[in-house]
């Protein structure tokens, strides 16, 4: 079989892998107790392809994360700041009305 991973995104590789695994299951179901040496070879080839695709997807995803970290670092270095939607900007509408955080201690007993 020998699947090619050239040019595949992580998502595409995982989709191809899912198709292969579906075909492996179909082969198993179709052959049942009549499994042959040729079935073993076909199974091994399909599983090798599935592993190759999984490895490619994992590597691609890690490279995407590394690229994102690099871009974030470069943005910080050049002084570009990006708005974090999880923070409150007091200059935005409603921001001035937001209460400050208060620490409350509860006495036990």
mmCIF file of N, CA and C in Angstrom:
data_model
loop_
_atom_site.group_PDB
_atom_site.id
_atom_site.type_symbol
_atom_site.label_atom_id
_atom_site.label_comp_id
_atom_site.label_asym_id
_atom_site.label_seq_id
_atom_site.Cartn_x
_atom_site.Cartn_y
_atom_site.Cartn_z
ATOM 1 N N UNK A 1 0.811 -1.181 0.000
ATOM 2 C CA UNK A 1 0.000 0.000 0.000
ATOM 3 C C UNK A 1 0.860 1.254 0.000
ATOM 4 N N UNK A 2 1.607 1.481 1.030
ATOM 5 C CA UNK A 2 2.538 2.605 1.170
ATOM 6 C C UNK A 2 1.883 3.955 0.901
ATOM 7 N N UNK A 3 1.255 4.480 1.907
ATOM 8 C CA UNK A 3 0.579 5.760 1.825
ATOM 9 C C UNK A 3 1.599 6.894 1.846
ATOM 10 N N UNK A 4 1.282 7.977 1.117
ATOM 11 C CA UNK A 4 2.142 9.157 1.108
ATOM 12 C C UNK A 4 1.553 10.205 2.040
ATOM 13 N N UNK A 5 2.409 10.821 2.843
ATOM 14 C CA UNK A 5 1.960 11.861 3.768
ATOM 15 C C UNK A 5 2.334 13.258 3.270
ATOM 16 N N UNK A 6 2.996 13.318 2.131
ATOM 17 C CA UNK A 6 3.460 14.598 1.601
ATOM 18 C C UNK A 6 2.287 15.552 1.393
ATOM 19 N N UNK A 7 2.412 16.731 1.978
ATOM 20 C CA UNK A 7 1.423 17.766 1.785
ATOM 21 C C UNK A 7 0.151 17.629 2.608
ATOM 22 N N UNK A 8 0.064 16.602 3.435
ATOM 23 C CA UNK A 8 -1.144 16.404 4.244
ATOM 24 C C UNK A 8 -1.076 17.222 5.527
ATOM 25 N N UNK A 9 -2.206 17.826 5.882
ATOM 26 C CA UNK A 9 -2.311 18.472 7.188
ATOM 27 C C UNK A 9 -2.547 17.386 8.227
ATOM 28 N N UNK A 10 -2.459 17.769 9.484
ATOM 29 C CA UNK A 10 -2.716 16.809 10.563
ATOM 30 C C UNK A 10 -4.132 16.256 10.441
ATOM 31 N N UNK A 11 -5.076 17.124 10.159
ATOM 32 C CA UNK A 11 -6.470 16.694 10.040
ATOM 33 C C UNK A 11 -6.648 15.725 8.879
ATOM 34 N N UNK A 12 -6.068 16.031 7.739
ATOM 35 C CA UNK A 12 -6.193 15.150 6.578
ATOM 36 C C UNK A 12 -5.569 13.786 6.854
ATOM 37 N N UNK A 13 -4.423 13.787 7.521
ATOM 38 C CA UNK A 13 -3.753 12.528 7.845
ATOM 39 C C UNK A 13 -4.622 11.680 8.766
ATOM 40 N N UNK A 14 -5.249 12.316 9.748
ATOM 41 C CA UNK A 14 -6.109 11.572 10.672
ATOM 42 C C UNK A 14 -7.368 11.058 9.977
ATOM 43 N N UNK A 15 -7.876 11.812 9.019
ATOM 44 C CA UNK A 15 -9.035 11.341 8.259
ATOM 45 C C UNK A 15 -8.680 10.121 7.413
ATOM 46 N N UNK A 16 -7.515 10.167 6.760
ATOM 47 C CA UNK A 16 -7.064 9.009 5.977
ATOM 48 C C UNK A 16 -6.843 7.796 6.885
ATOM 49 N N UNK A 17 -6.276 8.053 8.051
ATOM 50 C CA UNK A 17 -6.038 6.972 9.009
ATOM 51 C C UNK A 17 -7.356 6.336 9.432
ATOM 52 N N UNK A 18 -8.361 7.143 9.682
ATOM 53 C CA UNK A 18 -9.671 6.628 10.073
ATOM 54 C C UNK A 18 -10.255 5.743 8.967
ATOM 55 N N UNK A 19 -10.071 6.151 7.712
ATOM 56 C CA UNK A 19 -10.548 5.336 6.591
ATOM 57 C C UNK A 19 -9.847 3.973 6.563
ATOM 58 N N UNK A 20 -8.552 3.993 6.800
ATOM 59 C CA UNK A 20 -7.784 2.743 6.801
ATOM 60 C C UNK A 20 -8.252 1.834 7.929
ATOM 61 N N UNK A 21 -8.430 2.396 9.105
ATOM 62 C CA UNK A 21 -8.881 1.596 10.253
ATOM 63 C C UNK A 21 -10.261 1.003 9.974
ATOM 64 N N UNK A 22 -11.123 1.767 9.317
ATOM 65 C CA UNK A 22 -12.440 1.249 8.926
ATOM 66 C C UNK A 22 -12.272 0.058 7.985
ATOM 67 N N UNK A 23 -11.332 0.164 7.038
ATOM 68 C CA UNK A 23 -11.076 -0.940 6.104
ATOM 69 C C UNK A 23 -10.465 -2.149 6.804
ATOM 70 N N UNK A 24 -9.646 -1.909 7.804
ATOM 71 C CA UNK A 24 -9.076 -3.015 8.586
ATOM 72 C C UNK A 24 -10.203 -3.766 9.291
ATOM 73 N N UNK A 25 -11.105 -3.029 9.890
ATOM 74 C CA UNK A 25 -12.233 -3.655 10.587
ATOM 75 C C UNK A 25 -13.108 -4.429 9.612
ATOM 76 N N UNK A 26 -13.332 -3.873 8.417
ATOM 77 C CA UNK A 26 -14.138 -4.550 7.398
ATOM 78 C C UNK A 26 -13.462 -5.853 6.966
ATOM 79 N N UNK A 27 -12.149 -5.805 6.762
ATOM 80 C CA UNK A 27 -11.406 -7.017 6.386
ATOM 81 C C UNK A 27 -11.570 -8.077 7.461
ATOM 82 N N UNK A 28 -11.416 -7.678 8.704
ATOM 83 C CA UNK A 28 -11.559 -8.614 9.826
ATOM 84 C C UNK A 28 -12.956 -9.215 9.856
ATOM 85 N N UNK A 29 -13.956 -8.364 9.688
ATOM 86 C CA UNK A 29 -15.339 -8.844 9.715
ATOM 87 C C UNK A 29 -15.651 -9.756 8.534
ATOM 88 N N UNK A 30 -15.141 -9.394 7.355
ATOM 89 C CA UNK A 30 -15.410 -10.190 6.151
ATOM 90 C C UNK A 30 -14.734 -11.561 6.208
ATOM 91 N N UNK A 31 -13.523 -11.598 6.712
ATOM 92 C CA UNK A 31 -12.756 -12.850 6.717
ATOM 93 C C UNK A 31 -13.121 -13.751 7.889
ATOM 94 N N UNK A 32 -13.358 -13.161 9.020
ATOM 95 C CA UNK A 32 -13.705 -13.960 10.191
ATOM 96 C C UNK A 32 -12.697 -15.064 10.444
ATOM 97 N N UNK A 33 -13.166 -16.293 10.468
ATOM 98 C CA UNK A 33 -12.304 -17.451 10.736
ATOM 99 C C UNK A 33 -11.525 -17.914 9.510
ATOM 100 N N UNK A 34 -11.782 -17.321 8.367
ATOM 101 C CA UNK A 34 -11.104 -17.717 7.125
ATOM 102 C C UNK A 34 -9.884 -16.855 6.827
ATOM 103 N N UNK A 35 -9.280 -16.323 7.853
ATOM 104 C CA UNK A 35 -8.115 -15.444 7.736
ATOM 105 C C UNK A 35 -6.958 -16.200 7.099
ATOM 106 N N UNK A 36 -6.292 -15.582 6.092
ATOM 107 C CA UNK A 36 -5.192 -16.235 5.375
ATOM 108 C C UNK A 36 -3.891 -15.465 5.574
ATOM 109 N N UNK A 37 -2.817 -16.043 5.054
ATOM 110 C CA UNK A 37 -1.513 -15.377 5.098
ATOM 111 C C UNK A 37 -1.555 -14.084 4.286
ATOM 112 N N UNK A 38 -2.288 -14.073 3.171
ATOM 113 C CA UNK A 38 -2.432 -12.849 2.378
ATOM 114 C C UNK A 38 -3.180 -11.776 3.164
ATOM 115 N N UNK A 39 -4.163 -12.198 3.956
ATOM 116 C CA UNK A 39 -4.883 -11.258 4.808
ATOM 117 C C UNK A 39 -3.940 -10.652 5.840
ATOM 118 N N UNK A 40 -3.041 -11.489 6.371
ATOM 119 C CA UNK A 40 -2.038 -10.988 7.322
ATOM 120 C C UNK A 40 -1.175 -9.899 6.677
ATOM 121 N N UNK A 41 -0.733 -10.146 5.455
ATOM 122 C CA UNK A 41 0.105 -9.167 4.746
ATOM 123 C C UNK A 41 -0.664 -7.872 4.502
ATOM 124 N N UNK A 42 -1.920 -8.014 4.073
ATOM 125 C CA UNK A 42 -2.743 -6.833 3.818
ATOM 126 C C UNK A 42 -2.989 -6.065 5.121
ATOM 127 N N UNK A 43 -3.283 -6.803 6.176
ATOM 128 C CA UNK A 43 -3.498 -6.192 7.481
ATOM 129 C C UNK A 43 -2.253 -5.433 7.933
ATOM 130 N N UNK A 44 -1.096 -6.076 7.850
ATOM 131 C CA UNK A 44 0.157 -5.436 8.265
ATOM 132 C C UNK A 44 0.432 -4.167 7.463
ATOM 133 N N UNK A 45 0.192 -4.214 6.149
ATOM 134 C CA UNK A 45 0.430 -3.040 5.297
ATOM 135 C C UNK A 45 -0.509 -1.905 5.685
ATOM 136 N N UNK A 46 -1.769 -2.223 5.921
ATOM 137 C CA UNK A 46 -2.734 -1.182 6.296
ATOM 138 C C UNK A 46 -2.389 -0.581 7.657
ATOM 139 N N UNK A 47 -2.000 -1.416 8.593
ATOM 140 C CA UNK A 47 -1.657 -0.899 9.916
ATOM 141 C C UNK A 47 -0.381 -0.055 9.869
ATOM 142 N N UNK A 48 0.569 -0.440 9.032
ATOM 143 C CA UNK A 48 1.791 0.360 8.855
ATOM 144 C C UNK A 48 1.427 1.734 8.309
ATOM 145 N N UNK A 49 0.523 1.769 7.323
ATOM 146 C CA UNK A 49 0.071 3.048 6.771
ATOM 147 C C UNK A 49 -0.647 3.877 7.831
ATOM 148 N N UNK A 50 -1.493 3.227 8.622
ATOM 149 C CA UNK A 50 -2.229 3.935 9.673
ATOM 150 C C UNK A 50 -1.265 4.536 10.692
ATOM 151 N N UNK A 51 -0.237 3.797 11.065
ATOM 152 C CA UNK A 51 0.755 4.300 12.007
ATOM 153 C C UNK A 51 1.548 5.460 11.409
ATOM 154 N N UNK A 52 1.881 5.350 10.123
ATOM 155 C CA UNK A 52 2.615 6.415 9.441
ATOM 156 C C UNK A 52 1.786 7.702 9.421
ATOM 157 N N UNK A 53 0.496 7.568 9.144
ATOM 158 C CA UNK A 53 -0.392 8.730 9.125
ATOM 159 C C UNK A 53 -0.545 9.335 10.522
ATOM 160 N N UNK A 54 -0.659 8.492 11.536
ATOM 161 C CA UNK A 54 -0.779 8.981 12.911
ATOM 162 C C UNK A 54 0.489 9.727 13.328
ATOM 163 N N UNK A 55 1.640 9.167 12.992
ATOM 164 C CA UNK A 55 2.911 9.823 13.306
ATOM 165 C C UNK A 55 3.019 11.177 12.597
ATOM 166 N N UNK A 56 2.615 11.204 11.339
ATOM 167 C CA UNK A 56 2.658 12.454 10.573
ATOM 168 C C UNK A 56 1.734 13.502 11.200
ATOM 169 N N UNK A 57 0.533 13.083 11.584
ATOM 170 C CA UNK A 57 -0.422 14.011 12.195
ATOM 171 C C UNK A 57 0.134 14.572 13.500
ATOM 172 N N UNK A 58 0.730 13.713 14.296
ATOM 173 C CA UNK A 58 1.304 14.146 15.576
ATOM 174 C C UNK A 58 2.449 15.135 15.347
ATOM 175 N N UNK A 59 3.319 14.806 14.407
ATOM 176 C CA UNK A 59 4.450 15.673 14.096
ATOM 177 C C UNK A 59 3.954 17.010 13.527
ATOM 178 N N UNK A 60 2.976 16.962 12.633
ATOM 179 C CA UNK A 60 2.430 18.186 12.036
ATOM 180 C C UNK A 60 1.819 19.076 13.100
ATOM 181 N N UNK A 61 1.064 18.484 14.007
ATOM 182 C CA UNK A 61 0.423 19.262 15.070
ATOM 183 C C UNK A 61 1.468 19.907 15.977
ATOM 184 N N UNK A 62 2.519 19.188 16.292
ATOM 185 C CA UNK A 62 3.584 19.755 17.127
ATOM 186 C C UNK A 62 4.281 20.914 16.412
ATOM 187 N N UNK A 63 4.488 20.762 15.099
ATOM 188 C CA UNK A 63 5.108 21.840 14.335
ATOM 189 C C UNK A 63 4.195 23.065 14.280
ATOM 190 N N UNK A 64 2.881 22.833 14.167
ATOM 191 C CA UNK A 64 1.924 23.940 14.188
ATOM 192 C C UNK A 64 1.986 24.675 15.525
ATOM 193 N N UNK A 65 2.067 23.925 16.608
ATOM 194 C CA UNK A 65 2.146 24.530 17.941
ATOM 195 C C UNK A 65 3.452 25.308 18.087
ATOM 196 N N UNK A 66 4.545 24.720 17.629
ATOM 197 C CA UNK A 66 5.839 25.405 17.713
ATOM 198 C C UNK A 66 5.813 26.701 16.911
ATOM 199 N N UNK A 67 5.193 26.676 15.729
ATOM 200 C CA UNK A 67 5.087 27.876 14.907
ATOM 201 C C UNK A 67 4.251 28.944 15.609
ATOM 202 N N UNK A 68 3.160 28.525 16.244
ATOM 203 C CA UNK A 68 2.303 29.471 16.961
ATOM 204 C C UNK A 68 3.055 30.104 18.130
ATOM 205 N N UNK A 69 3.824 29.300 18.854
ATOM 206 C CA UNK A 69 4.622 29.820 19.971
ATOM 207 C C UNK A 69 5.645 30.830 19.455
ATOM 208 N N UNK A 70 6.278 30.513 18.338
ATOM 209 C CA UNK A 70 7.268 31.413 17.746
ATOM 210 C C UNK A 70 6.610 32.734 17.350
ATOM 211 N N UNK A 71 5.440 32.666 16.706
ATOM 212 C CA UNK A 71 4.738 33.885 16.291
ATOM 213 C C UNK A 71 4.316 34.705 17.500
ATOM 214 N N UNK A 72 3.826 34.042 18.557
ATOM 215 C CA UNK A 72 3.444 34.749 19.774
ATOM 216 C C UNK A 72 4.649 35.450 20.403
ATOM 217 N N UNK A 73 5.777 34.763 20.417
ATOM 218 C CA UNK A 73 7.002 35.331 20.982
ATOM 219 C C UNK A 73 7.458 36.540 20.173
ATOM 220 N N UNK A 74 7.385 36.435 18.850
ATOM 221 C CA UNK A 74 7.787 37.555 18.001
ATOM 222 C C UNK A 74 6.864 38.757 18.205
ATOM 223 N N UNK A 75 5.579 38.508 18.393
ATOM 224 C CA UNK A 75 4.628 39.603 18.647
ATOM 225 C C UNK A 75 4.975 40.310 19.951
ATOM 226 N N UNK A 76 5.339 39.538 20.975
ATOM 227 C CA UNK A 76 5.697 40.142 22.253
ATOM 228 C C UNK A 76 6.978 40.955 22.115
ATOM 229 N N UNK A 77 7.923 40.427 21.344
ATOM 230 C CA UNK A 77 9.193 41.125 21.160
ATOM 231 C C UNK A 77 9.033 42.436 20.406
ATOM 232 N N UNK A 78 8.094 42.511 19.458
ATOM 233 C CA UNK A 78 7.928 43.746 18.692
ATOM 234 C C UNK A 78 6.917 44.697 19.321
ATOM 235 N N UNK A 79 6.438 44.362 20.517
ATOM 236 C CA UNK A 79 5.546 45.249 21.247
ATOM 237 C C UNK A 79 4.096 45.167 20.833
ATOM 238 N N UNK A 80 3.771 44.285 19.923
ATOM 239 C CA UNK A 80 2.384 44.134 19.510
ATOM 240 C C UNK A 80 1.641 43.362 20.573
ATOM 241 N N UNK A 81 0.565 43.924 21.045
ATOM 242 C CA UNK A 81 -0.225 43.255 22.067
ATOM 243 C C UNK A 81 -1.562 42.878 21.472
ATOM 244 N N UNK A 82 -2.043 41.725 21.832
ATOM 245 C CA UNK A 82 -3.334 41.258 21.348
ATOM 246 C C UNK A 82 -4.302 41.187 22.514
ATOM 247 N N UNK A 83 -5.525 41.554 22.251
ATOM 248 C CA UNK A 83 -6.561 41.553 23.274
ATOM 249 C C UNK A 83 -6.910 40.131 23.665
ATOM 250 N N UNK A 84 -6.855 39.875 24.941
ATOM 251 C CA UNK A 84 -7.288 38.585 25.458
ATOM 252 C C UNK A 84 -8.754 38.710 25.831
ATOM 253 N N UNK A 85 -9.636 37.960 25.160
ATOM 254 C CA UNK A 85 -11.065 38.111 25.430
ATOM 255 C C UNK A 85 -11.466 37.702 26.835
ATOM 256 N N UNK A 86 -10.577 37.101 27.586
ATOM 257 C CA UNK A 86 -10.895 36.666 28.943
ATOM 258 C C UNK A 86 -10.536 37.718 29.995
ATOM 259 N N UNK A 87 -10.027 38.866 29.556
ATOM 260 C CA UNK A 87 -9.686 39.921 30.506
ATOM 261 C C UNK A 87 -10.659 41.078 30.346
ATOM 262 N N UNK A 88 -10.779 41.873 31.373
ATOM 263 C CA UNK A 88 -11.687 43.017 31.358
ATOM 264 C C UNK A 88 -10.868 44.265 31.115
ATOM 265 N N UNK A 89 -11.230 45.001 30.075
ATOM 266 C CA UNK A 89 -10.600 46.278 29.779
ATOM 267 C C UNK A 89 -11.486 47.372 30.361
ATOM 268 N N UNK A 90 -10.993 48.149 31.340
ATOM 269 C CA UNK A 90 -11.838 49.165 31.972
ATOM 270 C C UNK A 90 -12.295 50.251 31.008
ATOM 271 N N UNK A 91 -11.647 50.379 29.862
ATOM 272 C CA UNK A 91 -12.038 51.382 28.878
ATOM 273 C C UNK A 91 -13.178 50.908 27.983
ATOM 274 N N UNK A 92 -13.472 49.614 27.986
ATOM 275 C CA UNK A 92 -14.554 49.085 27.169
ATOM 276 C C UNK A 92 -15.880 49.280 27.892
ATOM 277 N N UNK A 93 -16.954 49.335 27.120
ATOM 278 C CA UNK A 93 -18.289 49.511 27.684
ATOM 279 C C UNK A 93 -18.543 48.438 28.743
ATOM 280 N N UNK A 94 -18.962 48.875 29.898
ATOM 281 C CA UNK A 94 -19.267 47.945 30.974
ATOM 282 C C UNK A 94 -18.058 47.619 31.839
ATOM 283 N N UNK A 95 -16.858 47.908 31.364
ATOM 284 C CA UNK A 95 -15.663 47.581 32.114
ATOM 285 C C UNK A 95 -15.533 48.356 33.405
ATOM 286 N N UNK A 96 -15.959 49.617 33.401
ATOM 287 C CA UNK A 96 -15.860 50.457 34.599
ATOM 288 C C UNK A 96 -16.835 50.009 35.677
ATOM 289 N N UNK A 97 -17.891 49.330 35.253
ATOM 290 C CA UNK A 97 -18.905 48.885 36.202
ATOM 291 C C UNK A 97 -18.567 47.534 36.827
ATOM 292 N N UNK A 98 -17.481 46.942 36.395
ATOM 293 C CA UNK A 98 -17.115 45.626 36.907
ATOM 294 C C UNK A 98 -16.541 45.766 38.314
ATOM 295 N N UNK A 99 -16.995 44.933 39.236
ATOM 296 C CA UNK A 99 -16.458 45.019 40.603
ATOM 297 C C UNK A 99 -15.030 44.498 40.662
ATOM 298 N N UNK A 100 -14.296 45.002 41.631
ATOM 299 C CA UNK A 100 -12.958 44.485 41.863
ATOM 300 C C UNK A 100 -13.071 43.137 42.564
ATOM 301 N N UNK A 101 -12.030 42.329 42.440
ATOM 302 C CA UNK A 101 -12.029 41.026 43.091
ATOM 303 C C UNK A 101 -11.870 41.227 44.593
ATOM 304 N N UNK A 102 -12.669 40.518 45.362
ATOM 305 C CA UNK A 102 -12.637 40.620 46.815
ATOM 306 C C UNK A 102 -12.377 39.227 47.381
ATOM 307 N N UNK A 103 -11.458 39.144 48.300
ATOM 308 C CA UNK A 103 -11.160 37.879 48.963
ATOM 309 C C UNK A 103 -12.019 37.768 50.211
ATOM 310 N N UNK A 104 -12.739 36.683 50.315
ATOM 311 C CA UNK A 104 -13.625 36.458 51.474
ATOM 312 C C UNK A 104 -13.130 35.235 52.217
ATOM 313 N N UNK A 105 -12.920 35.397 53.499
ATOM 314 C CA UNK A 105 -12.503 34.268 54.322
ATOM 315 C C UNK A 105 -13.687 33.811 55.146
ATOM 316 N N UNK A 106 -13.854 32.495 55.189
ATOM 317 C CA UNK A 106 -14.965 31.928 55.950
ATOM 318 C C UNK A 106 -14.401 31.243 57.175
ATOM 319 N N UNK A 107 -14.947 31.591 58.325
ATOM 320 C CA UNK A 107 -14.481 31.000 59.570
ATOM 321 C C UNK A 107 -15.239 29.676 59.784
ATOM 322 N N UNK A 108 -14.490 28.625 59.997
ATOM 323 C CA UNK A 108 -15.094 27.320 60.264
ATOM 324 C C UNK A 108 -15.513 27.221 61.732
ATOM 325 N N UNK A 109 -16.693 26.649 61.943
ATOM 326 C CA UNK A 109 -17.141 26.294 63.279
ATOM 327 C C UNK A 109 -17.653 27.387 64.032
#
